[in-house]
mmCIF file of C-alpha atoms in Angstrom:
data_model
loop_
_atom_site.group_PDB
_atom_site.id
_atom_site.type_symbol
_atom_site.label_atom_id
_atom_site.label_comp_id
_atom_site.label_asym_id
_atom_site.label_seq_id
_atom_site.Cartn_x
_atom_site.Cartn_y
_atom_site.Cartn_z
ATOM 1 C CA MET A 158 33.179 26.846 -34.408
ATOM 2 C CA ARG A 159 31.541 28.729 -31.563
ATOM 3 C CA SER A 160 28.117 27.860 -32.933
ATOM 4 C CA PHE A 161 29.054 24.173 -33.062
ATOM 5 C CA LEU A 162 30.205 24.186 -29.409
ATOM 6 C CA LEU A 163 27.024 25.932 -28.287
ATOM 7 C CA PHE A 164 24.944 23.410 -30.209
ATOM 8 C CA ALA A 165 26.819 20.459 -28.600
ATOM 9 C CA LEU A 166 26.419 21.892 -25.090
ATOM 10 C CA LEU A 167 22.734 22.409 -25.738
ATOM 11 C CA LEU A 168 22.286 18.761 -26.760
ATOM 12 C CA VAL A 169 24.173 17.443 -23.694
ATOM 13 C CA GLY A 170 22.170 19.647 -21.298
ATOM 14 C CA THR A 171 18.904 18.640 -22.861
ATOM 15 C CA ALA A 172 19.752 14.946 -22.493
ATOM 16 C CA VAL A 173 20.760 15.307 -18.815
ATOM 17 C CA PHE A 174 17.690 17.365 -17.977
ATOM 18 C CA ALA A 175 15.360 14.869 -19.695
ATOM 19 C CA GLU A 176 16.906 11.952 -17.779
ATOM 20 C CA ASP A 177 16.393 13.708 -14.430
ATOM 21 C CA THR A 178 12.840 14.788 -15.077
ATOM 22 C CA ILE A 179 11.305 11.657 -16.683
ATOM 23 C CA PRO A 180 9.941 9.474 -13.845
ATOM 24 C CA SER A 181 10.888 5.812 -13.816
ATOM 25 C CA GLN A 182 8.044 3.465 -14.703
ATOM 26 C CA LYS A 183 7.236 0.442 -12.514
ATOM 27 C CA THR A 184 7.111 -2.947 -14.146
ATOM 28 C CA ILE A 185 4.453 -5.589 -13.534
ATOM 29 C CA THR A 186 5.624 -9.121 -12.770
ATOM 30 C CA VAL A 187 3.362 -11.936 -13.915
ATOM 31 C CA VAL A 188 3.281 -14.774 -11.382
ATOM 32 C CA PRO A 189 2.323 -18.220 -12.771
ATOM 33 C CA ARG A 190 -0.893 -19.594 -11.335
ATOM 34 C CA GLY A 191 0.800 -22.775 -10.180
ATOM 35 C CA SER A 192 3.225 -20.890 -7.936
ATOM 36 C CA VAL A 193 0.489 -19.120 -5.970
ATOM 37 C CA THR A 194 -0.011 -20.872 -2.647
ATOM 38 C CA SER A 195 -3.290 -20.969 -0.789
ATOM 39 C CA ASN A 196 -4.021 -21.519 2.874
ATOM 40 C CA GLN A 197 -7.092 -23.546 1.991
ATOM 41 C CA PRO A 198 -6.465 -27.333 1.726
ATOM 42 C CA SER A 199 -7.171 -28.841 -1.644
ATOM 43 C CA LEU A 200 -9.899 -31.403 -2.230
ATOM 44 C CA ALA A 201 -7.307 -34.078 -2.951
ATOM 45 C CA SER A 202 -5.524 -33.461 0.354
ATOM 46 C CA LEU A 203 -8.810 -33.631 2.254
ATOM 47 C CA GLN A 204 -9.664 -36.931 0.619
ATOM 48 C CA SER A 205 -6.217 -38.369 1.332
ATOM 49 C CA SER A 206 -6.536 -37.477 5.033
ATOM 50 C CA ARG A 207 -9.514 -39.833 5.395
ATOM 51 C CA GLN A 208 -9.183 -43.608 5.168
ATOM 52 C CA GLY A 209 -12.183 -45.940 5.027
ATOM 53 C CA TYR A 210 -12.366 -49.694 5.627
ATOM 54 C CA VAL A 211 -15.036 -52.361 5.327
ATOM 55 C CA GLY A 212 -14.754 -55.445 7.555
ATOM 56 C CA PHE A 213 -16.333 -58.910 7.431
ATOM 57 C CA ASN A 214 -16.793 -61.496 10.165
ATOM 58 C CA THR A 215 -14.843 -64.588 9.105
ATOM 59 C CA SER A 216 -16.625 -66.981 11.509
ATOM 60 C CA TYR A 217 -18.807 -68.397 8.767
ATOM 61 C CA LEU A 218 -15.732 -69.377 6.784
ATOM 62 C CA LEU A 219 -13.775 -70.774 9.726
ATOM 63 C CA GLN A 220 -16.525 -72.570 11.632
ATOM 64 C CA GLN A 221 -15.645 -75.847 9.930
ATOM 65 C CA ILE A 222 -12.172 -75.952 11.478
ATOM 66 C CA LEU A 223 -12.634 -73.836 14.649
ATOM 67 C CA PRO A 224 -15.347 -74.149 17.321
ATOM 68 C CA PHE A 225 -17.100 -70.869 16.501
ATOM 69 C CA ASN A 226 -20.448 -72.649 16.262
ATOM 70 C CA ALA A 227 -20.168 -73.542 19.954
ATOM 71 C CA ILE A 228 -20.390 -69.859 20.938
ATOM 72 C CA PRO A 229 -23.958 -68.816 21.956
ATOM 73 C CA ILE A 230 -25.649 -66.751 19.299
ATOM 74 C CA GLN A 231 -25.938 -63.677 21.517
ATOM 75 C CA GLN A 232 -22.158 -63.759 21.949
ATOM 76 C CA ASN A 233 -21.464 -63.467 18.237
ATOM 77 C CA MET A 234 -19.564 -60.486 16.958
ATOM 78 C CA TYR A 235 -21.029 -58.196 14.341
ATOM 79 C CA GLY A 236 -21.000 -59.398 10.750
ATOM 80 C CA LEU A 237 -20.292 -56.177 8.822
ATOM 81 C CA THR A 238 -18.253 -53.182 9.982
ATOM 82 C CA TYR A 239 -17.480 -49.875 8.302
ATOM 83 C CA ARG A 240 -14.662 -47.747 9.708
ATOM 84 C CA LYS A 241 -13.306 -44.327 8.786
ATOM 85 C CA TYR A 242 -10.226 -42.636 10.258
ATOM 86 C CA ASN A 243 -8.526 -39.288 10.087
ATOM 87 C CA THR A 244 -5.008 -40.350 9.123
ATOM 88 C CA ALA A 245 -3.503 -37.294 10.812
ATOM 89 C CA ASN A 246 -4.513 -38.369 14.333
ATOM 90 C CA ASN A 247 -5.811 -41.948 13.750
ATOM 91 C CA ARG A 248 -9.193 -41.107 15.247
ATOM 92 C CA GLY A 249 -12.504 -41.945 13.663
ATOM 93 C CA TYR A 250 -15.733 -43.865 13.969
ATOM 94 C CA ARG A 251 -17.201 -47.185 12.964
ATOM 95 C CA ILE A 252 -20.671 -48.553 12.259
ATOM 96 C CA SER A 253 -21.408 -52.271 12.750
ATOM 97 C CA PHE A 254 -24.291 -54.593 11.914
ATOM 98 C CA GLY A 255 -24.971 -58.148 12.962
ATOM 99 C CA ALA A 256 -27.748 -60.684 12.295
ATOM 100 C CA ASN A 257 -28.420 -64.406 12.666
ATOM 101 C CA LEU A 258 -31.124 -66.657 11.292
ATOM 102 C CA SER A 259 -32.693 -69.595 13.072
ATOM 103 C CA GLU A 260 -32.954 -73.089 11.617
ATOM 104 C CA LEU A 261 -36.289 -72.002 10.124
ATOM 105 C CA ASP A 262 -34.608 -69.016 8.421
ATOM 106 C CA GLU A 263 -36.275 -66.606 10.827
ATOM 107 C CA LEU A 264 -34.447 -63.546 12.157
ATOM 108 C CA GLN A 265 -33.265 -64.616 15.593
ATOM 109 C CA TRP A 266 -30.641 -62.010 16.485
ATOM 110 C CA PHE A 267 -30.064 -58.488 15.181
ATOM 111 C CA ALA A 268 -27.710 -55.805 16.459
ATOM 112 C CA PHE A 269 -26.523 -52.349 15.428
ATOM 113 C CA ARG A 270 -23.911 -50.094 16.985
ATOM 114 C CA ILE A 271 -21.895 -46.955 16.338
ATOM 115 C CA ASP A 272 -18.563 -46.329 18.040
ATOM 116 C CA ARG A 273 -15.893 -43.736 18.388
ATOM 117 C CA ASP A 274 -12.612 -45.445 17.626
ATOM 118 C CA ARG A 275 -8.945 -44.650 18.048
ATOM 119 C CA ARG A 276 -5.957 -46.669 16.905
ATOM 120 C CA LYS A 277 -2.286 -46.532 17.783
ATOM 121 C CA ILE A 278 0.472 -47.698 15.444
ATOM 122 C CA ILE A 279 2.829 -50.142 17.167
ATOM 123 C CA ASN A 280 4.988 -50.917 14.113
ATOM 124 C CA ASP A 281 4.628 -51.491 10.362
ATOM 125 C CA ARG A 282 2.366 -54.514 10.903
ATOM 126 C CA TRP A 283 0.553 -54.135 14.220
ATOM 127 C CA ARG A 284 -2.096 -51.666 15.387
ATOM 128 C CA TYR A 285 -3.804 -51.329 18.743
ATOM 129 C CA PHE A 286 -7.316 -49.843 18.835
ATOM 130 C CA TYR A 287 -9.941 -48.986 21.440
ATOM 131 C CA GLY A 288 -13.114 -46.960 21.805
ATOM 132 C CA GLN A 289 -16.668 -46.717 23.079
ATOM 133 C CA GLY A 290 -20.140 -46.537 21.636
ATOM 134 C CA VAL A 291 -23.852 -47.277 21.853
ATOM 135 C CA GLY A 292 -26.086 -49.769 20.121
ATOM 136 C CA LEU A 293 -29.316 -51.759 19.945
ATOM 137 C CA GLU A 294 -29.746 -55.528 20.170
ATOM 138 C CA VAL A 295 -32.840 -57.646 19.445
ATOM 139 C CA PHE A 296 -32.812 -61.336 20.352
ATOM 140 C CA GLN A 297 -35.466 -64.044 20.110
ATOM 141 C CA ASP A 298 -34.615 -66.855 22.502
ATOM 142 C CA PRO A 299 -35.984 -70.163 21.149
ATOM 143 C CA ASP A 300 -35.788 -71.669 24.651
ATOM 144 C CA ASN A 301 -38.005 -68.963 26.128
ATOM 145 C CA ILE A 302 -41.493 -69.710 24.754
ATOM 146 C CA ASN A 303 -44.559 -68.114 26.306
ATOM 147 C CA PHE A 304 -47.947 -69.464 25.119
ATOM 148 C CA PHE A 305 -46.480 -70.833 21.884
ATOM 149 C CA PHE A 306 -44.810 -67.530 21.001
ATOM 150 C CA THR A 307 -41.116 -66.815 21.179
ATOM 151 C CA GLU A 308 -40.408 -63.927 23.495
ATOM 152 C CA THR A 309 -38.378 -61.103 21.972
ATOM 153 C CA GLU A 310 -35.722 -59.327 23.999
ATOM 154 C CA VAL A 311 -34.762 -55.740 23.169
ATOM 155 C CA ASN A 312 -31.756 -54.097 24.825
ATOM 156 C CA VAL A 313 -29.987 -50.773 24.497
ATOM 157 C CA LEU A 314 -26.210 -51.179 24.697
ATOM 158 C CA GLY A 315 -23.387 -49.079 26.048
ATOM 159 C CA GLN A 316 -20.032 -50.630 25.323
ATOM 160 C CA LEU A 317 -16.267 -50.438 25.384
ATOM 161 C CA HIS A 318 -14.027 -52.279 22.943
ATOM 162 C CA TRP A 319 -10.318 -52.847 22.550
ATOM 163 C CA GLY A 320 -8.247 -55.113 20.338
ATOM 164 C CA ALA A 321 -5.314 -55.628 17.992
ATOM 165 C CA GLU A 322 -5.052 -55.496 14.202
ATOM 166 C CA TYR A 323 -2.448 -57.121 11.946
ATOM 167 C CA LYS A 324 -1.748 -55.453 8.598
ATOM 168 C CA ILE A 325 -1.131 -58.011 5.843
ATOM 169 C CA ASN A 326 -0.604 -55.487 3.047
ATOM 170 C CA ALA A 327 -1.783 -52.030 1.985
ATOM 171 C CA VAL A 328 -5.325 -53.323 1.372
ATOM 172 C CA MET A 329 -6.071 -56.134 3.832
ATOM 173 C CA SER A 330 -5.754 -56.576 7.603
ATOM 174 C CA LEU A 331 -7.070 -58.923 10.312
ATOM 175 C CA SER A 332 -8.261 -57.990 13.797
ATOM 176 C CA LEU A 333 -9.374 -59.503 17.101
ATOM 177 C CA GLU A 334 -11.194 -57.580 19.812
ATOM 178 C CA CYS A 335 -13.038 -57.991 23.082
ATOM 179 C CA GLN A 336 -15.977 -55.972 24.363
ATOM 180 C CA ALA A 337 -17.432 -54.968 27.707
ATOM 181 C CA ILE A 338 -21.165 -54.332 27.252
ATOM 182 C CA LEU A 339 -23.814 -52.944 29.563
ATOM 183 C CA LYS A 340 -27.295 -54.088 28.474
ATOM 184 C CA LEU A 341 -30.357 -52.137 29.556
ATOM 185 C CA GLY A 342 -33.805 -53.431 28.623
ATOM 186 C CA SER A 343 -35.461 -56.824 28.514
ATOM 187 C CA SER A 344 -32.425 -58.613 29.930
ATOM 188 C CA SER A 345 -30.270 -56.031 31.695
ATOM 189 C CA SER A 346 -26.790 -57.351 32.376
ATOM 190 C CA LEU A 347 -23.072 -56.731 32.147
ATOM 191 C CA VAL A 348 -21.418 -58.874 29.471
ATOM 192 C CA LEU A 349 -17.781 -59.455 28.561
ATOM 193 C CA ARG A 350 -17.346 -60.770 25.033
ATOM 194 C CA PRO A 351 -13.996 -62.503 24.492
ATOM 195 C CA PRO A 352 -11.876 -62.031 21.334
ATOM 196 C CA THR A 353 -13.137 -65.148 19.580
ATOM 197 C CA VAL A 354 -13.917 -63.768 16.111
ATOM 198 C CA ILE A 355 -11.421 -62.753 13.432
ATOM 199 C CA THR A 356 -12.532 -59.812 11.284
ATOM 200 C CA ALA A 357 -11.016 -59.213 7.839
ATOM 201 C CA HIS A 358 -10.757 -55.531 6.832
ATOM 202 C CA PHE A 359 -10.258 -54.099 3.344
ATOM 203 C CA ALA A 360 -9.152 -50.520 2.561
ATOM 204 C CA LEU A 361 -11.589 -48.676 0.290
ATOM 205 C CA ASN A 362 -9.707 -45.634 -1.069
ATOM 206 C CA GLN A 363 -6.248 -46.864 -1.982
#
C-alpha cells in the first residue's frame, strides 16, 4: 500500500513539474490575401478617378435651321475637343482643334489650343466650367489678296473661357461657352467670342 501511494505521488509531481517547465508554443495565424490592405491605390481606382470626353461642334448639323453660317469664319468655335478630368476635384485639361475649307476646298482657317479647365457641379443636370489656355490660329482671308496671292495670318492666342454644360444622361451632354482671346501676331487684337455654338460631348470610359 505504501509503495502504491509513493508511486501515485511520483506520477502527480512529475505531471505538475512537466507542465511548469514546458514553454508554451506560439501559434501562427494565416491571414487571407484579400484581407490585407495596402496604402497604394489600385489600378482600377486610378482609372475610375479619371474621366475623358470627346466633343463635336454641332454647327454643321444645325446650320440649316439656325444662322450659324452667318458667323464669320474666324469666329467659329473649334470642331473637335478632348477633355479629361480628375473626378475627385473636377479639374483637368482639354485639347481642341478647328479647321474650315474654302469654296475651293482649300484650308482657309486652322486653330489649335490647349486649356486648363475646371468645372463646378450645380445640380444633377447642370455644370459650370471655366479655364484658360494658349493656342495657335492660321487664317487665310480671301478678301485680302496681295499680288494674286492670299495673305496668310498667323496668331498666337492667349484665352479665357467660361460656359455651361447640360447633362442629358451618363454618356452625353451639351455645352455652350464664350471666350475672351488675345491675339498676338499678324492681326493682333482682343476678341470676344459669344456662345453661339453648341458642342455635344460623349463620355469615353463609362
